[in-house]
Short mmCIF file of C-alpha atoms in Angstrom, two decimals:
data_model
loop_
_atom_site.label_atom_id
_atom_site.label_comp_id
_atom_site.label_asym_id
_atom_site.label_seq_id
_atom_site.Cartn_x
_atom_site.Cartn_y
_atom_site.Cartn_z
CA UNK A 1 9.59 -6.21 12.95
CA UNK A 2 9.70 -4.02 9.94
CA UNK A 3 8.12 -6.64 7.78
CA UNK A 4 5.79 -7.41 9.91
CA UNK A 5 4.68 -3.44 10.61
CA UNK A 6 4.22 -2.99 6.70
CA UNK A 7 2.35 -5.90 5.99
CA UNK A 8 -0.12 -4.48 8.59
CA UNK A 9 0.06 -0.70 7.28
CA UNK A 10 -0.30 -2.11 3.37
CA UNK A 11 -3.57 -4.60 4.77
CA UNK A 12 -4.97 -1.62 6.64
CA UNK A 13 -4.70 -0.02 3.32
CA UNK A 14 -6.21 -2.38 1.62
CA UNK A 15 -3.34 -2.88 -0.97
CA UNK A 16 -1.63 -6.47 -2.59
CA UNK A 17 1.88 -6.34 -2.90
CA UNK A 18 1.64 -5.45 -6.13
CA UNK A 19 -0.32 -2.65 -5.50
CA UNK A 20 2.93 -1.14 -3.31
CA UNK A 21 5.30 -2.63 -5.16
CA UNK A 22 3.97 -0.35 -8.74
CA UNK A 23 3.58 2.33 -6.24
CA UNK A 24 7.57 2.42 -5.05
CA UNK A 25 8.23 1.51 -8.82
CA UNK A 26 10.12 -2.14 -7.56
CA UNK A 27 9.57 -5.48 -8.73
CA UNK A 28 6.41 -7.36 -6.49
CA UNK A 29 8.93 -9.95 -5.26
CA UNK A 30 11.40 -7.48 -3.84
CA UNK A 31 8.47 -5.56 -1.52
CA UNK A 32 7.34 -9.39 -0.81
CA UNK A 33 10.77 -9.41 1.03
CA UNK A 34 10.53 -6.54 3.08
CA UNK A 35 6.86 -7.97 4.13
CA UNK A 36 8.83 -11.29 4.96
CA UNK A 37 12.23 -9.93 6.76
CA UNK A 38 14.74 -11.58 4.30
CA UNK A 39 15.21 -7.93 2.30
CA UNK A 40 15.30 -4.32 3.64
CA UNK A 41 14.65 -1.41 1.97
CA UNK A 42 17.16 1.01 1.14
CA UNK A 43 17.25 4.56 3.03
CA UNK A 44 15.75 6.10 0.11
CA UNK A 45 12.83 3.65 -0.13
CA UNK A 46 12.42 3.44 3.80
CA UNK A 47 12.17 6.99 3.75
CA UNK A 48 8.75 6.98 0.94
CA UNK A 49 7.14 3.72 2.51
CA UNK A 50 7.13 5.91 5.76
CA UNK A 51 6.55 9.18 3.72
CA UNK A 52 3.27 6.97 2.40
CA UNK A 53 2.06 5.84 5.50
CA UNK A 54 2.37 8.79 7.21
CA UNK A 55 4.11 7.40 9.71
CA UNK A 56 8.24 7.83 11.05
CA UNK A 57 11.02 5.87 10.08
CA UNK A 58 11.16 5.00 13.74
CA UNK A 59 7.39 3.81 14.02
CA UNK A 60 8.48 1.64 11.06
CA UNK A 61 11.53 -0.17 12.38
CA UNK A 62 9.73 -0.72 15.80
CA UNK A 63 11.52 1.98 16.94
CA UNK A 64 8.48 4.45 18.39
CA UNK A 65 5.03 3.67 18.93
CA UNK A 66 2.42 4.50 15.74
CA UNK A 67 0.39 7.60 15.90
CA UNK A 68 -1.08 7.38 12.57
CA UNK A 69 -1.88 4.12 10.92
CA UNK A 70 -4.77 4.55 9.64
CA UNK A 71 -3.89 7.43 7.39
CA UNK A 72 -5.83 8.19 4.34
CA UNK A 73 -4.98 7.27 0.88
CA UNK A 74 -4.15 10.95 -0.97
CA UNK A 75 -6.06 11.68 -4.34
CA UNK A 76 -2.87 11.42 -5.65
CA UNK A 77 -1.67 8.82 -4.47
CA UNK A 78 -4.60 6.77 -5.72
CA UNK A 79 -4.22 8.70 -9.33
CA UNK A 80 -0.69 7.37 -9.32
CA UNK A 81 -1.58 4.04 -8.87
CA UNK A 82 -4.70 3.81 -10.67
CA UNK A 83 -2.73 4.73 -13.82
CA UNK A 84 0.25 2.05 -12.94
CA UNK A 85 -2.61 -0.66 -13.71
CA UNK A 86 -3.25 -2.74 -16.44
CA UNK A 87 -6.85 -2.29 -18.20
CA UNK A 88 -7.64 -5.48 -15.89
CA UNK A 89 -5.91 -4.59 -12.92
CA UNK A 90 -7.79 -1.46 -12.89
CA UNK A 91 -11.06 -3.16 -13.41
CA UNK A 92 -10.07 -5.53 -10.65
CA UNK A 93 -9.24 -2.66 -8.38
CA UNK A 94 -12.61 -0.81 -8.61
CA UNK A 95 -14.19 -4.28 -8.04
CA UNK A 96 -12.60 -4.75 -4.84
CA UNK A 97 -12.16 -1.28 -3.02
CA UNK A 98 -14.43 1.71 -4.69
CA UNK A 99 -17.29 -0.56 -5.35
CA UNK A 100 -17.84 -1.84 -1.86
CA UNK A 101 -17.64 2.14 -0.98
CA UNK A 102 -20.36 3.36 -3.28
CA UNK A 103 -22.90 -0.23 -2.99
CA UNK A 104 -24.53 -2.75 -4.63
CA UNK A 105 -26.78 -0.05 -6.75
CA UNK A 106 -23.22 0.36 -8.79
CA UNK A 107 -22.14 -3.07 -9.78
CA UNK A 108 -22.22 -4.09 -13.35
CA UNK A 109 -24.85 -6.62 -13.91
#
């Protein structure tokens, strides 16, 4: 259940695994785990992947229906990430989710 609950909040998001797993500072294999069920998160790390989707512990171990899924990403939040990127990963990341945003009239040509 839990995997399953934040592989839907991270797609809804819009996020790879890698994306989460720079954003929890853990290794992109362990968060593929918790996505999968055969790893859970620590307390700590429960506590911030519920913290970031604005959602309860409870709503993320099945526990209590979701009241906020579709929560926005925080500036800071995307500031923190942007700047866990690579040169390419950041390239590749404005390619796939502020481009789309802003339209054609801003892709490189």
């Amino acid at each position: 259940m839990l995997g399953e609950r934040l592989k839907q909040l991270r797609e809804k998001k819009k996020l790879t695994q890698q994306e989460m797993a720079n954003l929890l500072g853990i290794a992109r294999g362990t968060y593929a785990h918790y996505e999968i069920n055969s790893r859970e998160p620590d307390n700590a790390t429960l506590g911030r992947l519920a913290d970031f989707f604005g959602v309860t512990t409870d709503e993320l171990l099945g526990r209590q229906k979701n009241t906020q899924v579709d929560k926005e990403i925080s500036q800071e939040e995307l500031t923190k990430l942007f700047e866990s990127l690579s040169p390419e990963e950041q390239k590749a990341f404005l390619i796939k989710h502020i481009i789309p945003i802003l339209g054609d009239d801003h892709r490189s040509k």
